[in-house]
Coordinates of C-alpha atoms in Angstrom, one line a residue:
M1 CA 61.7 42.6 85.2
S2 CA 60.7 43.4 88.8
I3 CA 57.4 44.6 89.9
Q4 CA 59.0 47.7 91.3
T5 CA 59.9 48.7 87.8
A6 CA 56.7 47.7 86.1
A7 CA 54.1 49.2 88.4
I8 CA 55.5 52.4 89.6
D9 CA 53.8 55.7 88.8
R10 CA 56.5 57.1 86.5
P11 CA 57.3 60.8 86.6
R12 CA 56.9 62.6 83.3
L13 CA 60.4 63.0 82.1
P14 CA 61.6 65.3 79.3
A15 CA 62.3 63.6 76.0
S16 CA 66.0 64.0 76.5
E17 CA 66.0 62.4 79.9
S18 CA 63.8 59.5 78.8
A19 CA 66.1 58.8 75.9
S20 CA 69.2 58.7 78.0
S21 CA 67.9 56.8 81.0
V22 CA 68.7 53.1 81.6
L23 CA 65.1 52.1 81.4
V24 CA 63.0 52.8 78.4
V25 CA 59.4 53.9 78.9
P26 CA 57.4 53.1 75.7
K27 CA 54.5 55.1 76.8
E28 CA 52.5 56.0 79.9
G29 CA 50.7 53.1 81.4
A30 CA 52.9 50.4 79.7
P31 CA 55.4 48.2 81.5
V32 CA 58.9 49.6 81.7
L33 CA 61.3 47.6 79.6
R34 CA 65.1 47.5 79.3
P35 CA 66.5 48.1 75.8
G36 CA 65.9 45.1 73.6
E37 CA 63.6 43.4 76.1
K38 CA 60.3 42.0 74.8
S39 CA 57.0 42.8 76.5
T40 CA 55.0 40.0 78.0
G41 CA 51.8 41.7 76.8
S42 CA 50.5 41.8 73.3
D43 CA 53.2 44.1 71.7
E44 CA 56.0 42.4 69.9
S45 CA 58.6 44.8 71.1
P46 CA 58.9 48.3 72.6
G47 CA 59.9 49.7 69.2
E48 CA 56.7 48.5 67.6
T49 CA 54.3 50.5 69.9
D50 CA 51.4 51.9 68.0
N51 CA 52.0 55.6 68.9
H52 CA 49.4 56.7 66.4
E53 CA 46.7 54.7 68.2
E54 CA 47.7 56.2 71.6
A55 CA 47.7 59.7 70.2
E56 CA 44.2 59.4 68.9
F57 CA 42.8 57.7 72.0
K58 CA 40.1 59.7 73.8
E59 CA 38.3 58.6 76.9
G60 CA 34.9 57.1 76.2
G61 CA 33.9 56.9 72.5
Y62 CA 34.0 53.2 71.5
G63 CA 34.7 52.5 75.2
W64 CA 30.9 52.9 75.9
V65 CA 30.2 50.2 73.3
V66 CA 32.7 48.1 75.3
V67 CA 30.9 49.0 78.5
F68 CA 27.5 47.9 77.1
S69 CA 29.0 44.7 75.8
V70 CA 30.5 43.8 79.1
L71 CA 27.2 44.7 80.8
L72 CA 25.4 42.2 78.7
I73 CA 28.1 39.6 79.3
N74 CA 27.8 40.0 83.0
A75 CA 24.0 39.8 82.8
H76 CA 24.3 36.5 81.0
T77 CA 27.0 35.0 83.1
W78 CA 26.9 36.3 86.7
G79 CA 23.3 37.2 86.3
L80 CA 22.4 33.7 85.2
N81 CA 24.5 32.3 88.0
S82 CA 22.5 34.3 90.5
S83 CA 19.3 32.5 89.4
Y84 CA 20.8 29.4 91.0
A85 CA 19.2 30.6 94.2
V86 CA 15.9 29.8 92.5
F87 CA 17.1 26.4 91.3
L88 CA 18.5 25.6 94.8
A89 CA 15.2 26.3 96.5
Y90 CA 13.4 24.1 93.9
Y91 CA 15.9 21.3 94.3
L92 CA 15.7 21.3 98.0
R93 CA 11.9 20.9 98.0
S94 CA 11.1 19.0 94.8
G95 CA 13.1 15.8 95.2
T96 CA 13.5 15.4 91.5
I97 CA 17.3 14.8 91.6
E98 CA 18.3 11.3 92.6
G99 CA 21.1 10.8 95.2
S100 CA 20.8 14.4 96.2
S101 CA 21.4 16.2 99.6
P102 CA 21.5 19.8 100.6
L103 CA 25.3 19.6 100.8
G104 CA 25.5 18.3 97.3
F105 CA 23.3 21.1 96.0
A106 CA 25.5 23.6 97.9
F107 CA 28.6 22.3 96.1
V108 CA 26.9 22.7 92.7
G109 CA 26.4 26.4 93.4
G110 CA 29.9 26.8 94.9
L111 CA 31.6 25.0 92.0
S112 CA 30.0 27.3 89.5
I113 CA 31.9 30.2 91.0
S114 CA 35.0 28.5 92.3
I115 CA 35.7 26.8 88.9
A116 CA 35.3 30.2 87.2
L117 CA 38.0 31.6 89.5
L118 CA 40.2 28.5 89.3
V119 CA 40.3 28.6 85.5
S120 CA 41.3 32.3 85.4
P121 CA 45.1 31.7 85.0
L122 CA 44.4 29.5 82.0
A123 CA 42.0 32.1 80.6
T124 CA 44.6 34.8 81.2
W125 CA 47.2 32.8 79.3
C126 CA 44.7 32.2 76.4
I127 CA 44.1 36.0 76.2
G128 CA 47.8 36.7 75.9
R129 CA 48.3 33.8 73.4
F130 CA 45.1 33.9 71.3
G131 CA 43.4 37.2 72.1
T132 CA 40.4 38.4 74.1
A133 CA 37.7 37.5 71.5
F134 CA 38.8 33.9 71.0
S135 CA 39.0 33.3 74.8
L136 CA 35.5 34.9 75.3
R137 CA 34.0 32.6 72.6
I138 CA 35.4 29.5 74.4
G139 CA 33.4 30.7 77.4
V140 CA 30.2 31.3 75.3
V141 CA 30.2 27.7 74.0
L142 CA 31.0 26.1 77.4
E143 CA 28.2 28.1 79.2
A144 CA 25.6 27.1 76.6
A145 CA 26.7 23.5 76.7
S146 CA 26.4 23.5 80.5
F147 CA 22.7 24.5 80.5
I148 CA 21.9 21.9 77.7
G149 CA 23.6 19.2 79.8
A150 CA 21.8 20.3 83.0
S151 CA 18.5 20.0 81.2
F152 CA 19.0 16.2 80.9
S153 CA 20.3 15.8 84.5
T154 CA 18.6 13.3 86.8
H155 CA 21.3 12.6 89.3
I156 CA 23.3 14.9 91.5
W157 CA 26.6 14.1 89.7
H158 CA 25.0 15.2 86.5
L159 CA 24.4 18.6 88.0
L160 CA 27.9 18.8 89.4
L161 CA 29.4 18.2 86.0
S162 CA 27.0 20.5 84.0
Q163 CA 25.6 23.3 86.2
G164 CA 28.7 23.2 88.4
I165 CA 31.9 22.5 86.6
C166 CA 31.0 23.1 82.9
F167 CA 29.1 26.3 83.7
G168 CA 32.0 27.5 85.9
L169 CA 34.5 27.0 83.1
G170 CA 32.3 29.0 80.7
L171 CA 31.8 31.7 83.3
G172 CA 35.5 31.8 84.0
F173 CA 36.5 32.3 80.4
C174 CA 33.8 35.0 79.8
F175 CA 34.6 36.8 83.0
T176 CA 38.3 36.8 82.8
S177 CA 38.2 37.9 79.1
S178 CA 36.0 40.9 79.9
V179 CA 36.8 42.0 83.4
G180 CA 40.0 43.9 82.6
V181 CA 38.9 45.5 79.3
V182 CA 36.7 48.4 80.5
P183 CA 39.4 50.1 82.7
Q184 CA 41.6 50.3 79.5
W185 CA 39.1 52.7 77.9
F186 CA 38.7 55.2 80.7
T187 CA 40.8 57.3 83.0
K188 CA 38.8 60.0 84.9
R189 CA 35.6 57.9 84.8
R190 CA 37.2 54.5 85.2
S191 CA 35.3 53.5 88.4
F192 CA 31.9 54.7 86.9
A193 CA 32.4 52.9 83.6
N194 CA 33.5 49.7 85.4
S195 CA 30.5 50.0 87.7
V196 CA 28.1 50.4 84.8
A197 CA 29.5 47.3 83.2
T198 CA 29.3 45.2 86.5
C199 CA 25.7 46.3 87.1
G200 CA 24.7 43.9 84.3
S201 CA 25.0 41.1 86.8
G202 CA 22.5 42.8 89.0
F203 CA 20.0 43.4 86.2
G204 CA 20.6 39.9 84.8
G205 CA 20.0 38.4 88.3
L206 CA 16.8 40.4 88.6
T207 CA 15.5 39.3 85.2
Y208 CA 16.5 35.6 85.5
S209 CA 15.5 35.2 89.2
L210 CA 11.9 36.1 88.2
A211 CA 12.0 34.4 84.8
T212 CA 13.5 31.1 86.0
N213 CA 10.8 30.7 88.7
A214 CA 8.1 31.4 86.1
M215 CA 9.7 29.1 83.5
I216 CA 10.0 26.2 86.0
S217 CA 6.4 26.6 87.0
N218 CA 5.0 26.8 83.5
L219 CA 7.5 24.9 81.2
G220 CA 9.3 22.6 83.6
L221 CA 12.9 22.3 84.7
A222 CA 14.4 20.9 81.4
W223 CA 13.0 23.6 79.1
S224 CA 14.0 26.3 81.5
F225 CA 17.6 25.3 81.1
R226 CA 17.3 25.1 77.3
I227 CA 15.9 28.5 77.0
L228 CA 18.6 29.9 79.2
A229 CA 21.2 28.2 77.0
I230 CA 19.8 29.8 73.8
L231 CA 19.7 33.2 75.4
A232 CA 23.2 33.0 76.8
F233 CA 24.7 31.7 73.5
V234 CA 23.1 34.4 71.3
V235 CA 23.7 37.4 73.6
N236 CA 27.3 36.5 74.7
G237 CA 28.2 35.4 71.1
A238 CA 27.0 38.8 69.7
C239 CA 29.0 40.6 72.4
S240 CA 32.2 38.7 71.5
L241 CA 31.9 40.2 68.0
V242 CA 32.0 43.8 69.1
L243 CA 34.2 43.7 72.2
R244 CA 37.6 45.2 71.7
D245 CA 40.5 45.5 74.1
R246 CA 43.5 48.0 74.3
N247 CA 46.0 45.4 75.5
K248 CA 48.7 46.8 73.2
A249 CA 48.1 50.4 74.0
V250 CA 48.4 50.0 77.7
G251 CA 51.0 47.3 77.6
A252 CA 48.9 44.8 79.6
V253 CA 50.9 41.9 81.1
H254 CA 48.9 38.7 80.6
A255 CA 51.2 36.5 82.6
P256 CA 49.1 34.1 84.7
F257 CA 51.4 34.6 87.7
H258 CA 53.8 37.5 88.6
K259 CA 55.7 36.0 91.5
D260 CA 56.8 39.4 92.9
L261 CA 53.2 40.2 93.8
F262 CA 53.3 37.5 96.5
K263 CA 55.9 39.5 98.3
L264 CA 53.7 42.6 98.8
F265 CA 51.9 43.0 102.1
E266 CA 49.5 45.4 100.5
F267 CA 48.6 42.9 97.8
W268 CA 47.6 40.4 100.5
L269 CA 45.4 43.0 102.2
Y270 CA 43.7 43.4 98.8
V271 CA 43.3 39.7 98.6
G272 CA 42.0 39.5 102.2
W273 CA 39.3 42.1 101.4
G274 CA 38.1 39.9 98.4
F275 CA 38.4 36.6 100.4
F276 CA 36.1 37.7 103.3
S277 CA 33.8 39.7 101.0
L278 CA 33.2 36.7 98.8
L279 CA 32.4 34.5 101.7
G280 CA 29.6 36.8 102.7
Y281 CA 28.4 37.6 99.2
V282 CA 28.0 34.0 98.0
I283 CA 26.1 33.1 101.2
V284 CA 23.6 36.0 100.7
V285 CA 23.2 35.4 96.9
F286 CA 22.5 31.6 97.2
S287 CA 20.6 31.6 100.6
L288 CA 18.2 34.5 100.3
T289 CA 15.5 32.6 98.5
D290 CA 15.7 29.5 100.8
Y291 CA 15.8 31.8 103.8
A292 CA 12.6 33.4 102.8
Q293 CA 10.9 30.1 102.5
S294 CA 12.4 28.9 105.8
V295 CA 10.7 31.7 107.7
G296 CA 7.3 31.0 106.1
F297 CA 7.2 33.0 102.8
S298 CA 6.1 31.5 99.5
A299 CA 8.4 30.5 96.7
S300 CA 7.2 33.6 94.7
Q301 CA 8.0 35.9 97.6
G302 CA 11.5 34.3 97.9
S303 CA 12.3 34.8 94.3
L304 CA 11.0 38.4 94.5
A305 CA 13.4 39.0 97.4
A306 CA 16.2 37.6 95.3
A307 CA 15.1 39.7 92.4
I308 CA 15.1 42.9 94.4
F309 CA 18.5 42.0 95.8
N310 CA 19.8 41.8 92.3
L311 CA 18.0 45.0 91.3
S312 CA 19.7 46.9 94.1
Q313 CA 23.0 45.7 92.7
G314 CA 22.1 46.8 89.2
V315 CA 21.1 50.3 90.3
G316 CA 23.7 50.6 93.1
R317 CA 26.8 49.7 91.2
P318 CA 26.9 52.7 88.9
L319 CA 26.2 54.9 91.9
I320 CA 29.1 53.2 93.7
G321 CA 31.3 53.9 90.7
L322 CA 30.3 57.6 90.6
A323 CA 31.0 57.9 94.3
S324 CA 34.4 56.1 93.9
D325 CA 35.5 58.7 91.3
R326 CA 34.3 61.5 93.5
F327 CA 35.3 60.4 97.0
G328 CA 38.1 57.9 96.4
R329 CA 38.1 54.3 95.3
L330 CA 39.5 52.8 98.5
N331 CA 37.2 55.0 100.6
V332 CA 34.0 53.9 98.9
A333 CA 35.0 50.2 98.8
A334 CA 35.7 50.3 102.5
I335 CA 32.6 52.1 103.5
G336 CA 30.5 49.9 101.2
T337 CA 31.9 46.8 102.8
L338 CA 31.2 48.2 106.3
I339 CA 27.6 48.9 105.4
A340 CA 27.2 45.4 104.1
G341 CA 28.3 44.0 107.4
L342 CA 26.1 46.3 109.5
A343 CA 23.1 45.4 107.2
A344 CA 23.6 41.7 107.8
Y345 CA 23.8 42.2 111.6
L346 CA 21.0 44.8 112.0
L347 CA 18.6 44.3 109.1
W348 CA 18.8 40.7 108.1
I349 CA 18.9 39.3 111.7
F350 CA 16.3 41.6 113.3
A351 CA 14.0 42.5 110.4
G352 CA 14.3 39.5 108.0
T353 CA 11.5 37.5 109.5
H354 CA 9.1 40.2 108.3
F355 CA 8.7 40.3 104.5
S356 CA 9.0 44.1 104.5
G357 CA 12.1 43.9 106.5
L358 CA 13.6 41.3 104.1
I359 CA 12.8 43.6 101.2
V360 CA 14.6 46.4 102.9
Y361 CA 17.7 44.2 103.5
A362 CA 17.5 43.1 99.8
L363 CA 17.7 46.8 98.9
F364 CA 21.2 46.9 100.4
G365 CA 22.3 44.3 97.9
G366 CA 24.5 46.8 96.1
F367 CA 26.7 47.0 99.2
A368 CA 26.8 43.3 99.6
G369 CA 28.3 43.0 96.2
V370 CA 30.6 46.0 96.5
I371 CA 33.6 43.9 95.6
W372 CA 32.5 43.6 91.9
P373 CA 32.4 47.3 90.9
C374 CA 35.5 48.1 93.0
V375 CA 37.8 45.1 92.5
A376 CA 39.4 46.3 89.2
P377 CA 39.8 50.0 90.1
V378 CA 41.1 49.2 93.6
G379 CA 43.5 46.7 92.0
A380 CA 44.8 49.4 89.7
E381 CA 45.5 51.5 92.8
V382 CA 47.5 48.7 94.4
V383 CA 49.6 47.2 91.6
G384 CA 49.1 49.7 88.6
L385 CA 47.2 49.2 85.4
P386 CA 49.9 47.1 83.4
L387 CA 50.1 44.4 86.1
L388 CA 46.3 44.3 86.8
P389 CA 45.6 41.2 84.6
S390 CA 48.3 39.2 86.4
A391 CA 47.2 40.5 89.8
L392 CA 43.5 39.6 89.1
S393 CA 44.6 36.1 87.8
I394 CA 46.1 35.4 91.2
Y395 CA 43.2 37.2 93.0
W396 CA 40.6 34.9 91.4
L397 CA 42.6 31.8 92.2
V398 CA 42.8 32.7 95.9
L399 CA 39.1 33.3 95.9
V400 CA 38.4 29.7 94.8
L401 CA 38.2 28.6 98.5
P402 CA 35.5 31.0 99.7
A403 CA 33.5 30.5 96.4
T404 CA 33.5 26.7 96.8
F405 CA 32.8 26.5 100.5
A406 CA 30.7 29.6 101.4
E407 CA 27.3 28.0 100.7
V408 CA 28.5 24.7 102.2
I409 CA 29.4 26.5 105.4
A410 CA 26.0 28.2 105.4
L411 CA 24.0 25.0 105.1
R412 CA 26.1 23.4 107.8
L413 CA 25.4 26.4 110.1
K414 CA 21.7 26.3 109.3
T415 CA 19.5 24.7 111.9
S416 CA 15.7 24.4 111.9
G417 CA 12.7 26.5 112.5
V418 CA 12.1 30.3 112.1
G419 CA 15.6 31.0 113.4
A420 CA 17.3 28.4 111.2
Y421 CA 19.6 31.0 109.6
L422 CA 20.6 32.9 112.7
H423 CA 24.2 31.5 112.8
V424 CA 24.4 32.0 109.0
Q425 CA 23.5 35.6 109.4
A426 CA 26.0 36.2 112.2
F427 CA 28.7 34.5 110.2
T428 CA 27.9 36.6 107.1
G429 CA 28.1 39.9 109.0
T430 CA 31.4 38.8 110.6
M431 CA 33.0 38.1 107.2
Y432 CA 32.0 41.5 105.9
M433 CA 33.5 43.2 109.0
A434 CA 36.8 41.2 108.5
A435 CA 36.8 42.4 104.9
F436 CA 36.3 45.9 106.0
M437 CA 39.3 45.7 108.3
S438 CA 41.5 44.4 105.5
I439 CA 40.6 47.2 103.1
W440 CA 40.8 49.8 105.8
L441 CA 44.4 48.7 106.5
L442 CA 45.0 48.8 102.7
R443 CA 43.7 52.4 102.7
S444 CA 46.2 53.2 105.5
W445 CA 49.0 51.7 103.4
K446 CA 48.0 53.9 100.4
L447 CA 48.0 57.0 102.5
Q448 CA 51.5 56.1 103.8
Q449 CA 52.8 55.7 100.3
L450 CA 51.3 59.1 99.3
E451 CA 52.9 60.7 102.2
V452 CA 56.3 59.2 101.6
L453 CA 56.2 60.2 97.9
G454 CA 54.9 63.6 98.7
L455 CA 51.9 63.3 96.4
D456 CA 49.0 65.7 97.0
E457 CA 45.4 65.4 95.9
K458 CA 46.0 67.3 92.7
R459 CA 48.6 64.7 91.6
M460 CA 46.2 61.9 92.6
R461 CA 43.5 63.3 90.3
E462 CA 46.0 63.6 87.4
D463 CA 47.4 60.1 87.7
N464 CA 44.6 57.5 87.6
N465 CA 46.8 54.4 87.3
G466 CA 47.3 54.3 91.1
C467 CA 50.6 54.6 92.9
G468 CA 51.5 51.0 92.1
A469 CA 53.1 48.3 94.1
A470 CA 56.5 49.8 93.6
Q471 CA 55.8 52.5 96.1
S472 CA 56.2 49.9 98.9
A473 CA 59.9 50.0 98.2
A474 CA 59.9 53.7 99.2
A475 CA 58.3 53.0 102.6
T476 CA 60.0 50.0 103.9
R477 CA 61.6 51.8 106.9
P478 CA 60.4 50.0 110.1
D479 CA 60.5 53.1 112.2
G480 CA 57.1 54.7 112.6
R481 CA 55.4 52.2 110.2
L482 CA 52.9 51.0 112.7
R483 CA 52.2 54.5 113.8
A484 CA 51.7 55.6 110.2
Y485 CA 49.2 52.7 109.7
L486 CA 47.2 53.7 112.8
H487 CA 47.3 57.3 111.8
G488 CA 46.0 56.4 108.3
M489 CA 43.1 54.5 109.7
L490 CA 41.8 57.7 111.3
L491 CA 42.7 60.2 108.6
I492 CA 39.9 61.6 106.5
R493 CA 41.1 62.0 102.9
K494 CA 40.2 61.1 99.4
V495 CA 42.1 58.0 98.4

């Protein structure tokens, strides 16, 4: 089955036409199947589709329980991962870990994210084979085990195995199992619901950036890890009991790789936006606390700056979601990325040496992490909802490189003195600007597809699954393509 067939925005055909056509459409939002062909999603066959469930589905409802569950999962996965900025500042100054170096500690933080992304194809396969809940519980156990292991670490290789690799595996299974569930429960408010769920990482980062610093000071490093392990296991375990997906209803394709995606220029623009955004985001998340101390602020002030950065993400992501539904998902993702780049250039560089200026920059953290509330809705606009799990599986795999080496690059660019982070700041701003150019070109592609297909804004509002990757087949004519892209970059329109 080609991607052109699976992801296209299908016209609403009369019943007679649907029955007589060569391709069978089981229901709106599901992959298109030829007669007798089995789905690669959770359904056994097109004929066994649960039409009763689809007829009763209403936006929201139990979906808000799912949103709250994913919010808590994000708080106790990505939020806990954000607290590594506090651990990193402690490691760099305490000397308690034998055989350590700044580069080694940077790899620990990078591995926690890169392993999470690297394991996403395996997690995607597990979801299709064993279900969402089972895959999520694998992550719950691995994450708790990683903190227990880290509590006994005395050498750098202990941390690499526990807080780096094992935590990354747990994070990857939890994240991959939950990231695609929320969009299945919403249509008109998809971006807002997804943003509310992702804001959990911001509030979790806020809570655990402050709590981790306090626990290390009062209880010591080992018991800080053990308390975090207990919290993560209890909360994420409870969420795994109430989280439900709609994989059958939407015909989700949980194939780790869909090779036709690699042939799409627009998919690579989408990947480029994530690649460059993550390079900037990881540097800011892991460097902010150490940066604060490098310019003369205390450890408490550094953890406060990191906490406010995470607070701005917690508050900002739902607002970004609301704006996405109102003004267009690609528009908001692009403008948010541009603001993140300008903030790094103008605020972090020129005002960061003053504590008030650093706090102002931290308040722009919601834009620095704009990729997280927007990645799934934008992905649905590019490839369509049925192929989103497969697209995200590839997406996370490509992002392994920036996740692994972003903080390593930052520490290599770091010099000494008050201006030690100047090169790091400039590099971060440049990455965000490169990400902006990628998604702005992607926006131009989307406008071109809409123009070729003759879709107006009313149709765009009615069909929330995105135009899909198949639209690229309708616009492959070389004549005027460059002009269309340039025109789209200047066109003001909701998209």
